[in-house]
Coordinates of C-alpha atoms in Angstrom, one line a residue:
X1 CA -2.0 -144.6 -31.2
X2 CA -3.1 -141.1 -31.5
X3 CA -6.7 -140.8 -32.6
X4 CA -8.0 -137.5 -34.0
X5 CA -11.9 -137.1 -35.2
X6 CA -13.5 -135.1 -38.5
X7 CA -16.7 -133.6 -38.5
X8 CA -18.9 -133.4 -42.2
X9 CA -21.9 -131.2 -41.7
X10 CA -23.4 -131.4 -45.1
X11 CA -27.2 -129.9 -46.1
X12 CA -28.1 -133.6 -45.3
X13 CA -26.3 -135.1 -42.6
X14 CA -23.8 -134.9 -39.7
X15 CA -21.2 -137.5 -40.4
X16 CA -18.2 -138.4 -38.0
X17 CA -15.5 -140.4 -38.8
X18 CA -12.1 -141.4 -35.8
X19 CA -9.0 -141.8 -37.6
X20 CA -5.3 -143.0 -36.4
X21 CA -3.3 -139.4 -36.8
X22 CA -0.2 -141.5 -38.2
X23 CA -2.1 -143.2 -41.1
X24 CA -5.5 -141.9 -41.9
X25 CA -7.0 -145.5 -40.8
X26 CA -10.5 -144.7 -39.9
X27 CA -11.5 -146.6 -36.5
X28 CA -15.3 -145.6 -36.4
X29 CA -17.5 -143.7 -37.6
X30 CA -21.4 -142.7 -37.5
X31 CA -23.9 -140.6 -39.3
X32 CA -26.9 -138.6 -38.0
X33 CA -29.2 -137.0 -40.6
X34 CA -30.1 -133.1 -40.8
X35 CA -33.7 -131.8 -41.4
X36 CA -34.5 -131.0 -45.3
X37 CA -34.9 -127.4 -46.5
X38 CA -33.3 -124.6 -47.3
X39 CA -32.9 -122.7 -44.3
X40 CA -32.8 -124.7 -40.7
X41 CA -32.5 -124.1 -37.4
X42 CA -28.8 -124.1 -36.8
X43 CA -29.3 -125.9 -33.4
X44 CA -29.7 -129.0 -35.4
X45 CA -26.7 -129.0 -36.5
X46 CA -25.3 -129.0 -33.1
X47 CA -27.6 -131.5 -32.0
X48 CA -26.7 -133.7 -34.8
X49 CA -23.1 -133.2 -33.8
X50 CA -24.1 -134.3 -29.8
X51 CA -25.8 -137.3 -31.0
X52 CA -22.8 -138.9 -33.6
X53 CA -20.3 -138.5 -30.9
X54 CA -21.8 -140.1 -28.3
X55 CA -19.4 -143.2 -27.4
X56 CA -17.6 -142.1 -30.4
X57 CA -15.1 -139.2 -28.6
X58 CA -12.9 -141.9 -26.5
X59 CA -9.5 -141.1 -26.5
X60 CA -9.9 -138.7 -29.3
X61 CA -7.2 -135.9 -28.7
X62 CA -8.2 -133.5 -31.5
X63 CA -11.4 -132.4 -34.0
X64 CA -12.0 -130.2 -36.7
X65 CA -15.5 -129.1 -38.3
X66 CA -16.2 -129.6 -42.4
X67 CA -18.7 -127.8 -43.2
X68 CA -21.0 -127.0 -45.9
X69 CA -20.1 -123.7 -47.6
X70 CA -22.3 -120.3 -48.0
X71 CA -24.9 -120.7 -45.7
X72 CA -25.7 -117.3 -43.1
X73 CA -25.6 -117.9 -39.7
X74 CA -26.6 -114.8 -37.5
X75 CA -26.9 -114.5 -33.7
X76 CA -27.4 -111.8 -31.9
X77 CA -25.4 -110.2 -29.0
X78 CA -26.0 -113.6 -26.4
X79 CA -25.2 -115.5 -28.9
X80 CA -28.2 -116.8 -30.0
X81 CA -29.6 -117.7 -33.7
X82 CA -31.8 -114.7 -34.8
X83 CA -33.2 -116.7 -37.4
X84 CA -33.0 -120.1 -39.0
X85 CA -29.9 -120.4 -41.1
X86 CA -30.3 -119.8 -44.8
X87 CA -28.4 -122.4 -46.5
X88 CA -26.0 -122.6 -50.1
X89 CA -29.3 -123.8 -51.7
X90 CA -31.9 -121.2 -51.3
X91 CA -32.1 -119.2 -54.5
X92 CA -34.3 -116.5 -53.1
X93 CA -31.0 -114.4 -52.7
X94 CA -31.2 -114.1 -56.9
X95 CA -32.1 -110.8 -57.2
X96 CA -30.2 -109.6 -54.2
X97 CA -26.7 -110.9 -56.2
X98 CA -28.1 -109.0 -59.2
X99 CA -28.5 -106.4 -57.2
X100 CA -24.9 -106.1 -55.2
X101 CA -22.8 -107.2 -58.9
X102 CA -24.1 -104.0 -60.3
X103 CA -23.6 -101.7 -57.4
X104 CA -20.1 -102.3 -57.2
X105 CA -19.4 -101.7 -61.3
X106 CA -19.6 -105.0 -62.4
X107 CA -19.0 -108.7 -62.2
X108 CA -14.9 -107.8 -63.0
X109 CA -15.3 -105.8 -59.8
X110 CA -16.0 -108.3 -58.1
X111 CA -13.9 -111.2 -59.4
X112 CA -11.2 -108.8 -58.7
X113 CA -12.0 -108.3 -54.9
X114 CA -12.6 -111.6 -54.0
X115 CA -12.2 -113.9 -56.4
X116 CA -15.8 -114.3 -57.3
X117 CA -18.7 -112.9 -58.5
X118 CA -21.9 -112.7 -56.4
X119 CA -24.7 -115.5 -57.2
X120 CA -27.9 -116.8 -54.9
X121 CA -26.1 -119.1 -53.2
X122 CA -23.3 -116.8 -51.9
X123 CA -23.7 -115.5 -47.9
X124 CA -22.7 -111.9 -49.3
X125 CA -26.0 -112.4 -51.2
X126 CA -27.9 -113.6 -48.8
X127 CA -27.3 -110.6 -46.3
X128 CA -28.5 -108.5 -49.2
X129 CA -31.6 -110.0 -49.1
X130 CA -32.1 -110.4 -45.6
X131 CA -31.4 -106.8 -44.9
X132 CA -33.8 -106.0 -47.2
X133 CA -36.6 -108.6 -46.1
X134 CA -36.4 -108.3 -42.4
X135 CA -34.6 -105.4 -41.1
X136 CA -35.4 -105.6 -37.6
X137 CA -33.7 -108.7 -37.6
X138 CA -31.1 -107.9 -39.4
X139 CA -30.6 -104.6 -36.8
X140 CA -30.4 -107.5 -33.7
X141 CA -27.7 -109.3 -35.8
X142 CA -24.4 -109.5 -33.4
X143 CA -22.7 -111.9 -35.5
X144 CA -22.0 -112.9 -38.6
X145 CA -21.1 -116.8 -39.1
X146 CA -20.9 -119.9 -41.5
X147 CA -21.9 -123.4 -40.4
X148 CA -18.8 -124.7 -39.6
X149 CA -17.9 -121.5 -37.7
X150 CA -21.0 -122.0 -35.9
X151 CA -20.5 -125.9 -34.6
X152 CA -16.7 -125.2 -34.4
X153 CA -17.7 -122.0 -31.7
X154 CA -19.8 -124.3 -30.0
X155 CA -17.1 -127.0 -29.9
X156 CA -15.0 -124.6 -27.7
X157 CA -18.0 -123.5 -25.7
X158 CA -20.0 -121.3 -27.3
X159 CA -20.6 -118.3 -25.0
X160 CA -19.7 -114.2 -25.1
X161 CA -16.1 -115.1 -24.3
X162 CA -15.2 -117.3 -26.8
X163 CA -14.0 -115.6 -30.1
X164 CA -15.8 -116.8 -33.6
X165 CA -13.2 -118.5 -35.8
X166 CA -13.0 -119.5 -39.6
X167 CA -10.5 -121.0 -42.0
X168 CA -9.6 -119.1 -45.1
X169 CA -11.0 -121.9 -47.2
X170 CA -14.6 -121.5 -45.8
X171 CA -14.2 -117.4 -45.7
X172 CA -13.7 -117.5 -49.4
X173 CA -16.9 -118.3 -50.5
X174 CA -18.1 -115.5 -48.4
X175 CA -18.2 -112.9 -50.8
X176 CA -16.4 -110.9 -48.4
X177 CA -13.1 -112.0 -47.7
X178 CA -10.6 -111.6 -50.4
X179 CA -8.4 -114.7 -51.1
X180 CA -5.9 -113.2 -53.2
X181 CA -5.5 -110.6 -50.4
X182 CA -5.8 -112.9 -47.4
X183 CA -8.3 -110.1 -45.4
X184 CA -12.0 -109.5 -45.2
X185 CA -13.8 -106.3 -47.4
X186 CA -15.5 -105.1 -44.8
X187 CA -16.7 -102.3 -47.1
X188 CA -18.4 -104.9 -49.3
X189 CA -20.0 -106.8 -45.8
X190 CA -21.4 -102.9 -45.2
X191 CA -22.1 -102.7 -49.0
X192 CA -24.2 -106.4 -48.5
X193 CA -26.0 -105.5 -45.3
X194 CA -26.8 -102.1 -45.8
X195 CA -24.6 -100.2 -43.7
X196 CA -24.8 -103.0 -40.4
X197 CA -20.8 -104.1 -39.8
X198 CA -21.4 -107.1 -37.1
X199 CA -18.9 -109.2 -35.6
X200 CA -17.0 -111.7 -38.3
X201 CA -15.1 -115.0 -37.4
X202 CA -11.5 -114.4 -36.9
X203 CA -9.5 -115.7 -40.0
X204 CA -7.0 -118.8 -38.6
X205 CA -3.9 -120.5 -40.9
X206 CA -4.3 -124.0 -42.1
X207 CA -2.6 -125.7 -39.7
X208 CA -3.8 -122.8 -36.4
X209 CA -5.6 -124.3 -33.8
X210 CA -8.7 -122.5 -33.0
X211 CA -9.3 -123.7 -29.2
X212 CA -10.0 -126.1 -27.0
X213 CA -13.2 -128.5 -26.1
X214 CA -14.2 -127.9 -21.9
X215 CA -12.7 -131.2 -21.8
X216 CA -9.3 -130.3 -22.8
X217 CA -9.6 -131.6 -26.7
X218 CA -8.1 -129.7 -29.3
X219 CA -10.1 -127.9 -32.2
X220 CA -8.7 -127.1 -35.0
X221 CA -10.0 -124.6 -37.7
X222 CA -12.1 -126.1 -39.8
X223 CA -13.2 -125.4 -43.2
X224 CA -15.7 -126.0 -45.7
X225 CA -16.6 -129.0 -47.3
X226 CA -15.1 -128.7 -50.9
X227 CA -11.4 -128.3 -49.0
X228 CA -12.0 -130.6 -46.6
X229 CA -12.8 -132.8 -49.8
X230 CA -9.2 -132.1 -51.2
X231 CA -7.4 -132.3 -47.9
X232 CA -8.8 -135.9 -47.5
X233 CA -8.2 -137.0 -51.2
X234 CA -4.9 -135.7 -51.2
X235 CA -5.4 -133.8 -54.7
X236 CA -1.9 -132.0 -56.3
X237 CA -1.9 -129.8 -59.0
X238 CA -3.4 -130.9 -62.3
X239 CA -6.0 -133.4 -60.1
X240 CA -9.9 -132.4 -60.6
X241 CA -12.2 -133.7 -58.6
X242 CA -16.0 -134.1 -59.3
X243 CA -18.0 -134.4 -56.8
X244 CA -21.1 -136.1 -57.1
X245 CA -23.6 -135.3 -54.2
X246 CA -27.1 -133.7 -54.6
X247 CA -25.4 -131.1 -55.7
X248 CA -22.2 -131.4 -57.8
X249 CA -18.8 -129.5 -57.5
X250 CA -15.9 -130.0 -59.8
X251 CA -12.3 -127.8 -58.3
X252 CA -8.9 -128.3 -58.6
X253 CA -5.9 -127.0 -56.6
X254 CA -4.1 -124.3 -57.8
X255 CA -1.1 -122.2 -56.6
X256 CA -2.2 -119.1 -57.2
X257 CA -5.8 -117.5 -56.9
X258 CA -8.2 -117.1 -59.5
X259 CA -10.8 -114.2 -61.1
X260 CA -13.0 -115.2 -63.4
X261 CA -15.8 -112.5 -64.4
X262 CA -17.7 -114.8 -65.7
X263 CA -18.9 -115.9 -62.8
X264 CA -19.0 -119.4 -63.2
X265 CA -15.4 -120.4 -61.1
X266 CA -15.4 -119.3 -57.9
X267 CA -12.0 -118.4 -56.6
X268 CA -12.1 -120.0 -53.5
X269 CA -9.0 -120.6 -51.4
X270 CA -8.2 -124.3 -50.1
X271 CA -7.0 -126.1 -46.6
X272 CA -3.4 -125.7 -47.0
X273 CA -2.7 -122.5 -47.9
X274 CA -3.1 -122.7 -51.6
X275 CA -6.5 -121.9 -54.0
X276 CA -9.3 -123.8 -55.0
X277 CA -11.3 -123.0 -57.8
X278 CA -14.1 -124.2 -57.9
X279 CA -17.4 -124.9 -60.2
X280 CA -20.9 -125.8 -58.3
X281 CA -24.3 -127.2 -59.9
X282 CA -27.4 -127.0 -57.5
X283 CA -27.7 -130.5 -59.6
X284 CA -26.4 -133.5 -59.5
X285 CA -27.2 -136.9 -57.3
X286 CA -30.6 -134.8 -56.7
X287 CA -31.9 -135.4 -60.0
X288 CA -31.5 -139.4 -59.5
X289 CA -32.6 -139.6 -56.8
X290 CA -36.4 -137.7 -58.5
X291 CA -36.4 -139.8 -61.4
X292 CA -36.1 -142.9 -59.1
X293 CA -39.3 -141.7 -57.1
X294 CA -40.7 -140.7 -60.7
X295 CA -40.1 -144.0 -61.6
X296 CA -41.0 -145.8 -58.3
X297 CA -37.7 -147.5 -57.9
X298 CA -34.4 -146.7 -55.7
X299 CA -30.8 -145.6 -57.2
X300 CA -30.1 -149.2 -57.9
X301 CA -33.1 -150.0 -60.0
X302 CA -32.6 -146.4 -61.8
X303 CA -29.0 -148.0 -62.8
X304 CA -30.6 -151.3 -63.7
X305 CA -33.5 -149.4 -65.7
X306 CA -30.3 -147.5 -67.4
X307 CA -28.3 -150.4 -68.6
X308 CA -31.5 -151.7 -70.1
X309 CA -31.4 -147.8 -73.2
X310 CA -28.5 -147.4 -75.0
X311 CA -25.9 -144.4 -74.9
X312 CA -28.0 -141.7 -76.0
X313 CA -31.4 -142.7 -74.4
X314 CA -32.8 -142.8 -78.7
X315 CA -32.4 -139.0 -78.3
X316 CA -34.4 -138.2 -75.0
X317 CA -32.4 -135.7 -73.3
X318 CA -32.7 -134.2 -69.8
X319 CA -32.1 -131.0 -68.9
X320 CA -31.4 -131.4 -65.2
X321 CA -32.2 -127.7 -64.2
X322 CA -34.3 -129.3 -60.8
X323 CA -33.6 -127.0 -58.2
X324 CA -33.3 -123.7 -60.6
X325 CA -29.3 -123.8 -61.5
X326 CA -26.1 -121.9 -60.4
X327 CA -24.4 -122.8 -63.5
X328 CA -25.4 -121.5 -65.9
X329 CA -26.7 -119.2 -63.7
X330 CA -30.5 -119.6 -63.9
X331 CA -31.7 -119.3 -60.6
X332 CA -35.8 -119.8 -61.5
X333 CA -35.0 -122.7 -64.1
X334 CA -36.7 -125.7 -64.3
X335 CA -36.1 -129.0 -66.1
X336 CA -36.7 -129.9 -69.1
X337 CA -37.6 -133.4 -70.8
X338 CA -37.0 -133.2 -74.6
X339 CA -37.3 -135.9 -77.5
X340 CA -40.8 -137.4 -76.1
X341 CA -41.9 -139.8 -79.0
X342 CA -44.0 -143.2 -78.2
X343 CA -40.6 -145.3 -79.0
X344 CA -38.4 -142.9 -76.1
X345 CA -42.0 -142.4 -73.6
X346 CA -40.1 -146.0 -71.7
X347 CA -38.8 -146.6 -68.3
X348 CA -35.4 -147.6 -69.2
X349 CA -34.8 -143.9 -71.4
X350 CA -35.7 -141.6 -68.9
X351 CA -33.3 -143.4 -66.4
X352 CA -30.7 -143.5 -69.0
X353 CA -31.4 -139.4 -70.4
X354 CA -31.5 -138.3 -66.7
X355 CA -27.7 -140.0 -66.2
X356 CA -27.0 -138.6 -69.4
X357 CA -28.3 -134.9 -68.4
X358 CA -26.9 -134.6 -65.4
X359 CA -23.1 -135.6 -66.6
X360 CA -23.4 -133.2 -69.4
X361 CA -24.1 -130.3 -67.2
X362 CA -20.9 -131.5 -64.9
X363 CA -19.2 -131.5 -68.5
X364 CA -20.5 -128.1 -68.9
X365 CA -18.8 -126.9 -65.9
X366 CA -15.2 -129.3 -66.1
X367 CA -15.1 -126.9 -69.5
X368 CA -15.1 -124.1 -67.1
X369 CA -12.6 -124.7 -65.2
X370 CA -9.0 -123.1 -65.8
X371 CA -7.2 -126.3 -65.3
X372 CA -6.1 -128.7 -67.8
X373 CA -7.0 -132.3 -66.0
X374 CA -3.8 -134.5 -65.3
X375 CA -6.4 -137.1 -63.6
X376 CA -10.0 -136.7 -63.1
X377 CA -11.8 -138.3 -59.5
X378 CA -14.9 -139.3 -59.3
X379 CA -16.5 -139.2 -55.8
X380 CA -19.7 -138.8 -54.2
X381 CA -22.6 -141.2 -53.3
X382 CA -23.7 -141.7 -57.1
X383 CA -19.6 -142.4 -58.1
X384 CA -20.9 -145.8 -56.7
X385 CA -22.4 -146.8 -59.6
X386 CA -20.0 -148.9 -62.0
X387 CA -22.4 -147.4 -65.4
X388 CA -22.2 -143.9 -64.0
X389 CA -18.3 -144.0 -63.8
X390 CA -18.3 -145.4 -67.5
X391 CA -21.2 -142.6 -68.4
X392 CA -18.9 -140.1 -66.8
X393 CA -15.3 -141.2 -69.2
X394 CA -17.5 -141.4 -72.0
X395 CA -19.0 -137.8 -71.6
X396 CA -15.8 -136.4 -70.3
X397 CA -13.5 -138.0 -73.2
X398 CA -10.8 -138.7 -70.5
X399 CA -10.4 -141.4 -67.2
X400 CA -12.0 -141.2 -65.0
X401 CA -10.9 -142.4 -61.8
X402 CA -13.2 -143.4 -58.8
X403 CA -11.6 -143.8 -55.3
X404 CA -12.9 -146.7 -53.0
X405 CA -16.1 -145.1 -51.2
X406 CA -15.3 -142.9 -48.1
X407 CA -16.3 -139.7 -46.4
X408 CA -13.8 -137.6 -47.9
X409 CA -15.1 -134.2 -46.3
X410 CA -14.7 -136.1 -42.8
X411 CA -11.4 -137.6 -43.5
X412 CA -9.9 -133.9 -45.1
X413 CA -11.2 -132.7 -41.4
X414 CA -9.4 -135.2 -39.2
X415 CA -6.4 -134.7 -41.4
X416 CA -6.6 -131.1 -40.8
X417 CA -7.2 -132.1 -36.8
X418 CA -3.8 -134.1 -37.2
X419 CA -2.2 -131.5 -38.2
X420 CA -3.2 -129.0 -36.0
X421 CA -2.4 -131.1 -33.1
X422 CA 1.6 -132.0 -34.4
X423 CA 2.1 -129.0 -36.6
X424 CA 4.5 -129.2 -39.0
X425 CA 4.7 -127.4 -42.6
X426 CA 2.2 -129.9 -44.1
X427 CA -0.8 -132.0 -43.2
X428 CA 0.3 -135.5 -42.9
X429 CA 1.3 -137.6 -45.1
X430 CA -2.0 -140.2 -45.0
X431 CA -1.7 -142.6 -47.9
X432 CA -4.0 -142.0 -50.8
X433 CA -7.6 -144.3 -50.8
X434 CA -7.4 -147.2 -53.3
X435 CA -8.9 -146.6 -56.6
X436 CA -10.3 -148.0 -59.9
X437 CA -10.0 -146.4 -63.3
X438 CA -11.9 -146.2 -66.3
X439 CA -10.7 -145.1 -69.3
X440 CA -13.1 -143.7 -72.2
X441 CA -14.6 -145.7 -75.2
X442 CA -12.9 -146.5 -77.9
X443 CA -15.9 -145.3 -80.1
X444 CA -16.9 -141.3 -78.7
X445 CA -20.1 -141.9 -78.5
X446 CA -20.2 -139.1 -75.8
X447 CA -19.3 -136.4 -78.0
X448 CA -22.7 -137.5 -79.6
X449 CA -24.4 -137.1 -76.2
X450 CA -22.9 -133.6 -75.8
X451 CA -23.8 -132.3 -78.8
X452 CA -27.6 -133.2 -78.2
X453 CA -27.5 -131.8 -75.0
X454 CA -26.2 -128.3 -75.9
X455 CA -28.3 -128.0 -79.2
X456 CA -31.5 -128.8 -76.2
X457 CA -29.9 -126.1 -73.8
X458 CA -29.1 -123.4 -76.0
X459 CA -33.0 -123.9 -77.6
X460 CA -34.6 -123.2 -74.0
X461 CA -31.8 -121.0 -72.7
X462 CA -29.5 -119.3 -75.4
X463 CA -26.6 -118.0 -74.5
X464 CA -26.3 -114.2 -74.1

């Protein structure tokens, strides 16, 4: 048996998971958490990475790196970090993609030369603001990397002779690196960091492999976690996935890429050599997991508290703007609790209104999306919950279908390992997870839910 390892380095954990090349079986797997925040040291990655493969790398012949998307890396001409890595998450970028949309005529510009249009959370973005904000620093910058470039350079060594790599999945949410095109805008990276042009990863094929561990282990190219997501899922056209984590995702593949000047889809490529477009809220599990503390319970007693209101909370609504929001694109928002009345001021409502918010404002964003669904999956740590699921096919109108829980990023990146190491045309052909459906109410109670929602939305935030 030939045993091949994936790597997910999300904002909150490292997670590792051994898998049989042949079938996708996973044989072990560990998880080591990452500091909180929204910019790190991106040593703790790597050190995160050390510690879930110890006794877990035996007769592995192959890894690749998932990674989560956006965040700047930057080390200077040794090779080391020249400041803590600013993460997908850190909105203090906001003004910066304001800035970089207009200089280049506009957010059509933009979609048009790679695919999307700059927000906070993008690393073009970020370079903006860094230039600006600490330009001594930004004068020492060598290199230019994403996470997964990062762990995946250190993988093969790390050191002035080894060449940065990235995946045209993970380059496309640069900001720089046109997918429709298949290059980097290197006029746009001098645009972004005010004239500086350091040292970018090298641009590998799906199936390329990037190097080799000291030990001898392949290491293939690595990508960032939404692909990774769809390689291990095994999505085909017409398949949207919504991803439930702290923050949420909903993408699709597609065959050919996208431009959308809106702003709101990113046109990201995927893991295989097709597109990915791609919606992102800064919120989704997050906002359970605050109205649990809130409410001085855990997830599970949030679901219990839920099933206890009725669809609709009695008209409280959440607006789950947390952590500000990337779509809609309000960057400074906060949330907002509306329909307070002593019958709705209970437990049991908020738990069911924040559900409730936080579904609608996926629903917001599967509207934006240029796909029309054939099958929608469910996944993430809150597709767990058996009400959420039902929440979710009400809200949506359509089934929903929720895979049996796995680490999806970690499995797309040991497919992607599998296929590096036998080539091929394709990745290979792992069987999809098991899953359960649910199908949407016979009475559309969600359509009431919706409605509620976007008459609260538009009354705080109307649309331009």
């Amino acid at each position: 048996m030939t045993i091949v390892a994936g790597v997910d380095s999300s904002t909150q954990s490292c997670k590792l998971v051994v898998c049989d090349a042949d079938t996708g079986t996973v044989v072990r797997q560990r998880q080591i958490p990452h500091p909180d925040g929204t910019e790190v040291p991106p040593a703790t990655w790597w050190e995160a990475l050390r510690a879930a493969s110890e006794q877990m790398m035996r007769e592995v012949a192959a890894i690749s790196v998932a990674g989560q998307q956006h965040g700047l890396v930057v080390l200077d001409a040794a090779g080391y970090p020249v400041r803590d890595a600013l993460l997908w998450n850190d909105t203090r970028s906001a003004e910066a993609a304001a800035q970089l949309v207009g200089e280049l005529g506009g957010p059509q510009a933009w979609a048009d030369a790679v695919g999307s249009v700059p927000l906070a959370a993008h690393t073009v973005a970020k370079l903006r603001w860094f230039a600006d904000h600490e330009p001594e620093l930004a004068d020492r910058t060598s290199k230019v990397l994403l996470p997964h470039d990062y762990l995946t350079w250190l993988l093969r060594g790390g050191d002035a002779d080894t060449e940065p790599t990235t995946d045209r999945g993970d380059a496309s949410g640069t900001g720089y690196w046109s997918p429709a095109a298949g290059r980097y805008r290197r006029d746009l990276l001098s645009l972004a960091f005010r004239g500086r042009t350091p040292e970018l990863p090298r641009v590998l094929a799906p199936a390329e492999i990037a190097g080799h561990t000291p030990g001898g282990r392949v290491v293939a190219a690595g990508t960032g976690d939404n692909a990774a997501a769809a390689l291990g899922l095994g999505i085909e056209e017409g398949d949207v996935v919504v991803s439930l984590g702290s923050s949420g995702t909903v993408f699709s593949r597609s065959p050919r890429p996208s431009a959308d000047a809106s702003g709101a889809v990113n046109g990201f490529a995927d893991a295989t050599g097709a597109f990915l477009p791609l919606v992102c809220t800064l919120n989704a599990a997050r906002v359970l997991d605050s109205t649990a503390t809130l409410l001085g319970t855990d997830i599970s007693g949030l679901e219990v508290l839920a099933a206890q209101s009725p669809p609709g909370a009695d008209g409280l609504t959440l607006l789950p703007y947390l952590a500000g929001e990337r779509t809609p694109n309000l960057p400074h928002a906060a949330g907002s609790l509306h329909g307070l009345r002593p019958h709705t001021m209970r437990p049991h409502h908020l738990a069911r209104a924040a559900i409730e918010g936080m579904l609608c404002n996926i629903a917001d964003a599967l509207d934006r999306l240029p796909t029309v669904p054939r099958r929608i999956l469910l996944i993430g740590g809150a597709a767990r919950s058996r009400l959420i699921a039902h929440t979710a096919a009400a809200i949506f109108h359509a089934t929903v279908t929720v895979p049996e829980p796995g680490e999806y990023v970690a499995r797309g990146a040991a497919r992607q390992a599998a296929w590096a190491l036998r080539g091929g045309a394709g990745p290979p052909a792992w069987p999809s997870p098991p899953a359960t459906e649910f199908p949407p109410p016979a009475r559309r109670f969600g359509d009431a839910i919706r409605q509620r929602y976007a008459e609260v939305r538009d009354m705080y935030y109307p649309p331009a």
